[in-house]
Tab-separated table of C-alpha atoms in Angstrom:
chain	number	residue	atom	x	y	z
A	1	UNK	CA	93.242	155.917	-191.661
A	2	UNK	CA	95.903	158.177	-189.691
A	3	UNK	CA	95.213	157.999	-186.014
A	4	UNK	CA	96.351	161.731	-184.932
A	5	UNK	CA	95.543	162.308	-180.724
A	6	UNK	CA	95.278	165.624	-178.922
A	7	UNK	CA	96.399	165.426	-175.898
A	8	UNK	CA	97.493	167.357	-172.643
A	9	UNK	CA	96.611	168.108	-168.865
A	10	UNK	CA	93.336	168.719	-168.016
A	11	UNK	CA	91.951	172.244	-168.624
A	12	UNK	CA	94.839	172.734	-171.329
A	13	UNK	CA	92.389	173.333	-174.119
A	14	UNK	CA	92.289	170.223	-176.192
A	15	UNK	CA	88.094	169.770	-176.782
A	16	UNK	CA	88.366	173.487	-178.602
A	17	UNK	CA	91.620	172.656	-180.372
A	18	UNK	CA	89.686	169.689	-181.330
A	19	UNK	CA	86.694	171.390	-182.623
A	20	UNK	CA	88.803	174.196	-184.832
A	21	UNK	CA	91.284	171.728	-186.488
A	22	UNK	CA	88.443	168.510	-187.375
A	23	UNK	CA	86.093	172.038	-188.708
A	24	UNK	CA	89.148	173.374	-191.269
A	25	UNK	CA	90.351	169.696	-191.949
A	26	UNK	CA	86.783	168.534	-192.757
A	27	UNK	CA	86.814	171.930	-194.684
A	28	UNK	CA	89.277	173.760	-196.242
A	29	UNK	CA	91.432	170.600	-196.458
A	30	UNK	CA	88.416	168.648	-197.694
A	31	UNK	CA	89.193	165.523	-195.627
A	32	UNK	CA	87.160	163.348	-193.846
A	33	UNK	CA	87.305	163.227	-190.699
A	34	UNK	CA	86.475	161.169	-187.600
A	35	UNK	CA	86.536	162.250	-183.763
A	36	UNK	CA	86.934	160.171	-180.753
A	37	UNK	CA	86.212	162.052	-177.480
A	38	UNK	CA	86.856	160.245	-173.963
A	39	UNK	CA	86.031	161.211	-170.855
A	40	UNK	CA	86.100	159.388	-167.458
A	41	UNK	CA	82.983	160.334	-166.254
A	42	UNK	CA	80.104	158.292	-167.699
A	43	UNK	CA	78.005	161.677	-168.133
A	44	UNK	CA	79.605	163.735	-171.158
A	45	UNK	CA	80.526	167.268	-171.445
A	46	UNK	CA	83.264	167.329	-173.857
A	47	UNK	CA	81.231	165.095	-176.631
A	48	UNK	CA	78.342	167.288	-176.229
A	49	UNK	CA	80.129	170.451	-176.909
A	50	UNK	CA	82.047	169.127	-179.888
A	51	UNK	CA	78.339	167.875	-181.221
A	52	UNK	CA	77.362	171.407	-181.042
A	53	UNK	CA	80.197	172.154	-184.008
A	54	UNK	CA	78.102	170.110	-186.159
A	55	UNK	CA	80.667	167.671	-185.950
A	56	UNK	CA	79.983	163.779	-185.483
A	57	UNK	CA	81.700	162.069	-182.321
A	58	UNK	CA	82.091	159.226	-180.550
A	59	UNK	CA	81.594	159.726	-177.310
A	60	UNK	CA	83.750	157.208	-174.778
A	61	UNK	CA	83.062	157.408	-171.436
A	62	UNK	CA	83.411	155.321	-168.206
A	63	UNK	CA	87.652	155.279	-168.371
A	64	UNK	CA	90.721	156.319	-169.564
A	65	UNK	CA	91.151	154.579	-173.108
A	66	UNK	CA	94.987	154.575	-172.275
A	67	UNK	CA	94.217	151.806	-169.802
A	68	UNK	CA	90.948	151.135	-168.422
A	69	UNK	CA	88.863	151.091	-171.886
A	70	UNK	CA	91.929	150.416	-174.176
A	71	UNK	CA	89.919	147.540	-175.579
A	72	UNK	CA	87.020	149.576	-176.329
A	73	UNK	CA	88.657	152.122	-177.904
A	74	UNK	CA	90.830	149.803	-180.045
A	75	UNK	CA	87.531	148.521	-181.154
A	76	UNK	CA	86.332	151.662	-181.758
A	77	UNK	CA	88.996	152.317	-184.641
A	78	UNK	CA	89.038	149.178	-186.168
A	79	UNK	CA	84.553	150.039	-186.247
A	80	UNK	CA	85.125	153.021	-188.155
A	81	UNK	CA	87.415	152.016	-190.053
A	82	UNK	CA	84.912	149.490	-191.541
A	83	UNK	CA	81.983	151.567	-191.359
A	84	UNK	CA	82.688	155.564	-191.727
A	85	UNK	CA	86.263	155.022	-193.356
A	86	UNK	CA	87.863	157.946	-192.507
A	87	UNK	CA	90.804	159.883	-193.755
A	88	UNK	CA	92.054	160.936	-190.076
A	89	UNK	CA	90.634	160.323	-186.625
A	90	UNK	CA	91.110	162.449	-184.496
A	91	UNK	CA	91.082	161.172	-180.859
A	92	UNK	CA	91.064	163.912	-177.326
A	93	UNK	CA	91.969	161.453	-174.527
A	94	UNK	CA	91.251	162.678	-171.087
A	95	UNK	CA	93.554	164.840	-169.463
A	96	UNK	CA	95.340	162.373	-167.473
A	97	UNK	CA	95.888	159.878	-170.488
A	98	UNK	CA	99.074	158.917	-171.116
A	99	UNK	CA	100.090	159.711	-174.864
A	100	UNK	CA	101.991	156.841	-175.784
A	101	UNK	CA	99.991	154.201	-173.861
A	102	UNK	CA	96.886	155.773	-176.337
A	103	UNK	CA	99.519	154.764	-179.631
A	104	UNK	CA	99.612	151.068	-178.178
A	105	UNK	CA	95.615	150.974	-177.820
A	106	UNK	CA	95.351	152.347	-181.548
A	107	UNK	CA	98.066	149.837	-182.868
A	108	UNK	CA	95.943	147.447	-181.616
A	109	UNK	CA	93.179	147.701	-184.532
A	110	UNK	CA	95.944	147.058	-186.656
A	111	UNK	CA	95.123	143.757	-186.849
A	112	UNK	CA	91.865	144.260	-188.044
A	113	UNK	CA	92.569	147.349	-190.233
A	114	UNK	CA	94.883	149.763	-192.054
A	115	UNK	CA	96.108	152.443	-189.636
A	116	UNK	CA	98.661	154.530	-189.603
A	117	UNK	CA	99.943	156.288	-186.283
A	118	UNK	CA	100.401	160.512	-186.801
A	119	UNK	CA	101.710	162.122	-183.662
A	120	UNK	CA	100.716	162.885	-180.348
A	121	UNK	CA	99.766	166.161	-180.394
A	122	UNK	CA	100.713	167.147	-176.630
A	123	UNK	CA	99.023	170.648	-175.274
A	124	UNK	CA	100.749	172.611	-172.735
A	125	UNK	CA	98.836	175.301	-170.930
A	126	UNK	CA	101.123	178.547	-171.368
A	127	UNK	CA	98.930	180.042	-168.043
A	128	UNK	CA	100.174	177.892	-166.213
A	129	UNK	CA	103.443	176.109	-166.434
A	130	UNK	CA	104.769	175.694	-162.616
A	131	UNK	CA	101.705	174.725	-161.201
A	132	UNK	CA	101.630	171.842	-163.933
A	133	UNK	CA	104.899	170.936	-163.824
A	134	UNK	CA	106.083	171.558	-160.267
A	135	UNK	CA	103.454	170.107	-158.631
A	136	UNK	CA	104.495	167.445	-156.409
A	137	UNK	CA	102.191	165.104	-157.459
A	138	UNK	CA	100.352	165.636	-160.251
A	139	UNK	CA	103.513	167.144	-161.804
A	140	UNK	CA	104.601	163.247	-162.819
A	141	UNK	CA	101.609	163.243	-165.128
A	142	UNK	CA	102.112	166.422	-167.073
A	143	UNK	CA	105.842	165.709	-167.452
A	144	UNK	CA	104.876	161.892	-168.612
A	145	UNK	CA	102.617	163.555	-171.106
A	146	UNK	CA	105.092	165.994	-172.428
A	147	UNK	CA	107.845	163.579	-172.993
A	148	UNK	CA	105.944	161.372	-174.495
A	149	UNK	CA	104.595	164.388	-177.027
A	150	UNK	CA	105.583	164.348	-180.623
A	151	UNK	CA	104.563	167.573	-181.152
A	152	UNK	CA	104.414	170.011	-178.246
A	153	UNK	CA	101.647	172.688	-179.300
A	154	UNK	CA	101.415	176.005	-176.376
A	155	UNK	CA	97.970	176.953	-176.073
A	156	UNK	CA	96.205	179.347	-174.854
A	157	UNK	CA	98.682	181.976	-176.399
A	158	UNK	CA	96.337	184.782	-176.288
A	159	UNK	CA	96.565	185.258	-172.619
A	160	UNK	CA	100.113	185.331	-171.560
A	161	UNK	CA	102.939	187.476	-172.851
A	162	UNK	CA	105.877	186.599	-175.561
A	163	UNK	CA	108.140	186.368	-172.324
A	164	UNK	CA	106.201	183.745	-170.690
A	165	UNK	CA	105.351	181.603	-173.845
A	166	UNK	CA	109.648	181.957	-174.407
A	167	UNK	CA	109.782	180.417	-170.580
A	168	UNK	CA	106.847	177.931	-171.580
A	169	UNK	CA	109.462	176.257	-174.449
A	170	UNK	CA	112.329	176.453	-172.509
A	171	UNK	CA	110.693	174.490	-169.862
A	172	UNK	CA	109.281	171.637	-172.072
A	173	UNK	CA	111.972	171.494	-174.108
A	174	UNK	CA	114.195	170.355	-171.573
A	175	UNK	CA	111.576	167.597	-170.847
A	176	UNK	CA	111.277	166.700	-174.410
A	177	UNK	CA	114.456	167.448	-176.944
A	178	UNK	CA	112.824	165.738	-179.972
A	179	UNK	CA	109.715	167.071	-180.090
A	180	UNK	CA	108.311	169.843	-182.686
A	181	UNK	CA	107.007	173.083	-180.388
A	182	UNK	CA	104.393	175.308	-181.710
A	183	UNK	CA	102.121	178.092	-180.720
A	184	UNK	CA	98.351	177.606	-180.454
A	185	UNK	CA	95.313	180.110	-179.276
A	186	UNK	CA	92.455	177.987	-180.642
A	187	UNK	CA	89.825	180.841	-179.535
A	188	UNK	CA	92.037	183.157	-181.730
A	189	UNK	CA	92.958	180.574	-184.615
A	190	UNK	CA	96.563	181.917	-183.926
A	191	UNK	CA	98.984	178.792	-185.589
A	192	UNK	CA	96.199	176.570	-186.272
A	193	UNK	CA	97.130	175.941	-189.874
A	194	UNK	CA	100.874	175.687	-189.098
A	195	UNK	CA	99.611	172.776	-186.596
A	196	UNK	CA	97.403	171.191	-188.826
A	197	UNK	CA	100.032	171.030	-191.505
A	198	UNK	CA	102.262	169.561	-189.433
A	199	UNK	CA	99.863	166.706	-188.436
A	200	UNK	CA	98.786	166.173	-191.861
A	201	UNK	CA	102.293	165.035	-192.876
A	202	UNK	CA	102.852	161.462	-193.454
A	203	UNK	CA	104.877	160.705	-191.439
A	204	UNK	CA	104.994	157.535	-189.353
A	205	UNK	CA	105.134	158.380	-185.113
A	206	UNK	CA	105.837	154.944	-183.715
A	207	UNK	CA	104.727	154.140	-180.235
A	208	UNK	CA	108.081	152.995	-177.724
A	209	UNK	CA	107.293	149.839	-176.235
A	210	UNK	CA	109.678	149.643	-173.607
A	211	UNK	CA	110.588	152.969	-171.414
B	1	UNK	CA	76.626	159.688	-180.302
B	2	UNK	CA	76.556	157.189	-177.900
B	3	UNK	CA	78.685	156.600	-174.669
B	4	UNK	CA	79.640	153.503	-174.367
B	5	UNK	CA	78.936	151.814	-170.812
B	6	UNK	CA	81.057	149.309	-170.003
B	7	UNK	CA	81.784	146.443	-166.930
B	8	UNK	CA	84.447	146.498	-164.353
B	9	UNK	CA	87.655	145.626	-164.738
B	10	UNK	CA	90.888	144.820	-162.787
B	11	UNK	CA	93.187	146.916	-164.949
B	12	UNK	CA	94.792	149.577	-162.739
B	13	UNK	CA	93.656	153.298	-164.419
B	14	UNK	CA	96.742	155.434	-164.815
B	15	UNK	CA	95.590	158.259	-162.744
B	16	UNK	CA	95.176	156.111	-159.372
B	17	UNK	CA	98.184	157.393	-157.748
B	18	UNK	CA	97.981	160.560	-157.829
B	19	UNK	CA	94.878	161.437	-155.938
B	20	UNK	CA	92.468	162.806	-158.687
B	21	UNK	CA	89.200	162.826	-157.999
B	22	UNK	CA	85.949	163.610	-159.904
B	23	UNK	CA	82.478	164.464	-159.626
B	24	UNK	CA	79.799	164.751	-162.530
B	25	UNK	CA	76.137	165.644	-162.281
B	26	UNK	CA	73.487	166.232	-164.485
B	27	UNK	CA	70.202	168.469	-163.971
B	28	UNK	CA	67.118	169.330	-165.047
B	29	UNK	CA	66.156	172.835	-164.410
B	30	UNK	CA	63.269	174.639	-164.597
B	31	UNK	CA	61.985	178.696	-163.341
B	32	UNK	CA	58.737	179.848	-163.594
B	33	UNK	CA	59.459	182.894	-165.041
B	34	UNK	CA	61.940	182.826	-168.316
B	35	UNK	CA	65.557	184.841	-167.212
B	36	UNK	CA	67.258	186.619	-169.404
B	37	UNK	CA	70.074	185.227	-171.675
B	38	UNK	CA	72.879	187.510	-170.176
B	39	UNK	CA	71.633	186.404	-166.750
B	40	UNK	CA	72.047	182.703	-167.503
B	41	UNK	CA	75.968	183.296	-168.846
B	42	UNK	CA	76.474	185.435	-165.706
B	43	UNK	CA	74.870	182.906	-163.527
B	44	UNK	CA	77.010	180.262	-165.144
B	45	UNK	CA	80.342	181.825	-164.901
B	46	UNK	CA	79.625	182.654	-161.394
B	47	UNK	CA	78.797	178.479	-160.706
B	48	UNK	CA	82.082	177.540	-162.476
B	49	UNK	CA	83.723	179.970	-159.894
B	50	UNK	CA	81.533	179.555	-156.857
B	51	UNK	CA	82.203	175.569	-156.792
B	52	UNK	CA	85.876	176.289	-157.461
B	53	UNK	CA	85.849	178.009	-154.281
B	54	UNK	CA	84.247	175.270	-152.393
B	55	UNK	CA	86.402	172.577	-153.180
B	56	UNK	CA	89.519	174.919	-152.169
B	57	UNK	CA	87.468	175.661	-148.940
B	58	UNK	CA	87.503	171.613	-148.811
B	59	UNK	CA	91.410	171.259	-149.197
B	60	UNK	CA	91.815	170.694	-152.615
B	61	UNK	CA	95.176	171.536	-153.876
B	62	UNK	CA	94.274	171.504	-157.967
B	63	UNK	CA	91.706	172.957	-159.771
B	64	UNK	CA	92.045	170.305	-163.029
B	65	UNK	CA	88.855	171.714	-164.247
B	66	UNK	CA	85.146	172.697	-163.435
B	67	UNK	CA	83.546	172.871	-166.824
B	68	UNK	CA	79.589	172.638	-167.756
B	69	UNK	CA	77.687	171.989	-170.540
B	70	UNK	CA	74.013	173.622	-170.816
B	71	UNK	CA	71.412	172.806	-173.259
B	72	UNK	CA	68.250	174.824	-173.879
B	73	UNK	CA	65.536	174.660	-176.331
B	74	UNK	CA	67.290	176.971	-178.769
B	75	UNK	CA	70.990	177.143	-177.835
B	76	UNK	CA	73.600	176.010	-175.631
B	77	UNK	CA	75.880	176.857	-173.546
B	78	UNK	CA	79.596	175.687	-172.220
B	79	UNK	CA	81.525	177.488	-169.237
B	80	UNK	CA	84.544	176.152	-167.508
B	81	UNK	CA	87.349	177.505	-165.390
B	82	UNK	CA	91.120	176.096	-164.131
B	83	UNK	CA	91.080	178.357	-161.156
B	84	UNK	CA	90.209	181.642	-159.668
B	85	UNK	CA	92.589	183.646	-160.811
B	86	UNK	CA	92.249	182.663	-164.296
B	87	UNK	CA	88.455	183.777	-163.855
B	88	UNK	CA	85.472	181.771	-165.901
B	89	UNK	CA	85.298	181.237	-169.569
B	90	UNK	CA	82.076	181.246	-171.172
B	91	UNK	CA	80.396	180.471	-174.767
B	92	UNK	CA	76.534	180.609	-175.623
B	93	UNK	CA	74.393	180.709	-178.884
B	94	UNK	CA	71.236	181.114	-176.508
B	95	UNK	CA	69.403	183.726	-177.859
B	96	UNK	CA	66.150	183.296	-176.193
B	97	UNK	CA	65.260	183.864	-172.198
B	98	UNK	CA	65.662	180.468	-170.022
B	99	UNK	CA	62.894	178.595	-168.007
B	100	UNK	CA	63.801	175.301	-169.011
B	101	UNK	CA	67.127	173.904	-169.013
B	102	UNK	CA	69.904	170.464	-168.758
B	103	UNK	CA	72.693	171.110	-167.518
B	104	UNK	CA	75.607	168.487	-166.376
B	105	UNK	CA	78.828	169.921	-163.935
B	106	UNK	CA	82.125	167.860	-164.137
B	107	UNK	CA	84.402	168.928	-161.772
B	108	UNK	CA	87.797	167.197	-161.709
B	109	UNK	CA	90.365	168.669	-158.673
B	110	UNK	CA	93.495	166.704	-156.711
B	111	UNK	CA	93.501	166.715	-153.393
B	112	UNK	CA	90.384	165.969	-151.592
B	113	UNK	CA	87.907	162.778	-151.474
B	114	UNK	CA	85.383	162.183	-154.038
B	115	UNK	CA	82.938	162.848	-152.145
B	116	UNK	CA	84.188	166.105	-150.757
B	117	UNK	CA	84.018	167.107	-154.753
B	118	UNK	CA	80.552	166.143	-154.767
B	119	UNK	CA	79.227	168.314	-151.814
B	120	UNK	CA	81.363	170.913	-153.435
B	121	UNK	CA	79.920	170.795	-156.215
B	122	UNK	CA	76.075	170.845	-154.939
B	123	UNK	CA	76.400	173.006	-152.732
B	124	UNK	CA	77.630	175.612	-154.791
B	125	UNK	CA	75.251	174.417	-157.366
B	126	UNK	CA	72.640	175.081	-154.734
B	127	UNK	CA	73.667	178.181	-153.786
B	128	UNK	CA	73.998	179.656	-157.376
B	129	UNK	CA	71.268	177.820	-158.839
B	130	UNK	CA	68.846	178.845	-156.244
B	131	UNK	CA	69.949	182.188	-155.907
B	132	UNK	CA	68.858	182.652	-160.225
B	133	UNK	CA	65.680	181.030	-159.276
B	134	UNK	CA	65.581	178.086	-160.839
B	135	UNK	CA	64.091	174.387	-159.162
B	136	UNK	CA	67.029	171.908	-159.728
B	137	UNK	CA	66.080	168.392	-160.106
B	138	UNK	CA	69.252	165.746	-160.305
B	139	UNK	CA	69.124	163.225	-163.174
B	140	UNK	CA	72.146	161.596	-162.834
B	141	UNK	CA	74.960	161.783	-160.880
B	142	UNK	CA	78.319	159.806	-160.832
B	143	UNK	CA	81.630	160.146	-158.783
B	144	UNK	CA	84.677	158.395	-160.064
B	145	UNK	CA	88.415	158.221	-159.954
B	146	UNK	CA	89.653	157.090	-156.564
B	147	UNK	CA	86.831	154.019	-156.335
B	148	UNK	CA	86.288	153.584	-160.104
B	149	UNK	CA	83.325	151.569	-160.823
B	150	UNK	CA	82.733	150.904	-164.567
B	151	UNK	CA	85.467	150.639	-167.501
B	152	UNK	CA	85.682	148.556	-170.663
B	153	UNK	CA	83.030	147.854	-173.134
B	154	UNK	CA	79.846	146.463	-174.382
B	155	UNK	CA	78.769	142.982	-173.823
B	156	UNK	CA	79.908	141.234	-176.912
B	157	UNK	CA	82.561	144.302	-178.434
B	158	UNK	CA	85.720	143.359	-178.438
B	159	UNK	CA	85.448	139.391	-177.279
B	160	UNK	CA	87.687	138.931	-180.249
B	161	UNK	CA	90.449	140.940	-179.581
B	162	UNK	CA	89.899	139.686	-175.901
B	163	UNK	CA	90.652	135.971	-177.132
B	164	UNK	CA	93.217	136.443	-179.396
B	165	UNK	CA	94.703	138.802	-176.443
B	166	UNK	CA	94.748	136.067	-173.835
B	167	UNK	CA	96.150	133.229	-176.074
């Protein structure tokens, strides 16, 4: 069971990114696959959307599973891994999650089941990259997120120019040297594939345990 | 699906310090008169934006998002915006005119109290709501973030892990 999270800032796109790559992996790539929404709030948006897909979810609300509800959320893998057994699991965290603190909550089940970590899948709003990243305060949280990205996907592609998404790169790739950038317009299905082929690799992410 | 409720906790939520706050709501609609389907995505994208506008008009600094979720007996319907200048985004598969509706608002901004989010987001939900004729009835409401009052899980879920945790 690979554990594969899309992340990113709030409003960066990740419940429709969500929804196109768990429809084409449960599809064309004839996988099965399971999908762990969370949202803060205790009344869900997100998890209802994604439900409208035709796509199962489990829906966890009342806190962030990268701290608050880490517990829950471990025992939320380790659940379907006994129960659904799926070939990925796809997890959206909220948008001020912290990727690598979600790797630690997933290696958790490992106790009680065979995981395997894929990357954190780290969206980055190409509308808007100053006000995410040069905000004074809430700019620590988007810059957390994409350093701790394994693969840095720009979304929303469609609506800026080639000039801008060049600028976009530039900017999180001096954040993040390691990382694999891509392109994403999930509305469009622009580099879809490309991302889901590079999630479906097996290849181990580790989590860092000490920053 | 289910949504798991859970208890409160002591663990410190990685968002605390940076002055996010939230606001959710969920209502039950109703008009006497069914409204056309083009008027319901039009009245929807105009809420996104209109409560958008009220929390800015309340100090707040970032628009994180403002998205909503409608159901109706033969469709649904999801709208959501990160600002006005990057205008409203909405989807439908409602095909059939409205007169009975759920709809839940989560609005997520930086800058201002959670509280200030909520009477943003009612009052443009009034306002809007109103204004398209329909009689809004709240089901549920919730604020959260800054005086977070639920996390973890299920009594019972998880009391292993806990143990084995705290040996």
């Amino acid at each position: 069971m690979r554990i594969i999270q899309i992340a990113g800032f709030l409003g960066s796109g990740k419940t429709s990114a969500i929804i196109s790559l768990a429809r084409t992996m449960s599809g064309e790539f004839k996988k099965r696959v399971a999908l762990v929404v969370n949202e803060i709030g205790e009344i869900p948006v997100d998890g209802k959307v994604v439900e409208e897909y035709g796509l199962r979810v489990k829906d966890l609300g009342g806190g962030c599973i990268c701290c608050e509800i880490a517990t829950s959320f471990t025992n939320t893998l380790i659940l379907l891994s006994q129960t659904f057994k799926p070939d990925f699991v796809l997890v959206e965290p909220t948008g001020v999650a912290i990727p690598n603190q979600v790797k630690l909550a997933a290696l958790m089940a490992r106790r009680d089941c065979d995981i395997t970590l894929g990357p954190a899948v780290v969206l980055f709003d190409a509308t808007r990259p100053e006000e995410l990243l040069f905000d004074d305060i809430l700019g620590n949280i988007v810059v957390r997120q994409v350093s701790d990205a394994d693969i840095i996907a720009i979304s929303k592609i469609d609506a800026v120019n080639d000039e801008q998404l060049v600028d976009c790169e530039q900017q999180v790739r001096k954040i993040n040297q390691n990382a694999k950038i891509t392109r994403i317009s999930s509305t469009r299905g622009d580099g879809m594939i490309e991302l889901l082929k590079l999630i479906t690799e097996s290849v181990e992410y580790p989590a860092y345990q000490i920053r | 699906m289910s949504s798991e409720k859970v208890e409160n906790s002591s663990t410190k939520a990685c968002y605390e310090p940076f002055g996010v706050s939230g606001y959710a709501v969920a209502f039950r609609l109703t008009r006497s008169e069914p409204i056309d389907k083009e008027a319901i995505k039009e009245m929807s994208g105009k809420l996104m934006l209109r409560i958008t506008s009220r929390c800015i008009e309340r100090g707040a600094k970032f628009i994180g998002h403002i998205k909503s979720y409608m159901k109706t007996k033969d469709g649904y319907l999801k709208a959501d915006t990160i600002g006005l200048d990057k205008g409203a985004y909405v989807e439908s598969s409602i095909t059939e005119p409205v007169s009975q509706a759920y709809l839940v608002i989560n609005s997520i901004v930086q800058g201002i109290d959670k509280s200030q989010v909520k009477i943003a987001t009612l009052e443009a939900s009034n306002e809007v709501l109103l204004n398209y004729g329909f009689n809004i009835e709240i089901e549920k409401e919730h604020e959260y973030f800054d005086k977070f009052d639920i996390p973890v899980q299920p009594k019972g879920e998880g009391s292993k892990l806990k143990q084995e945790e705290s040996k």
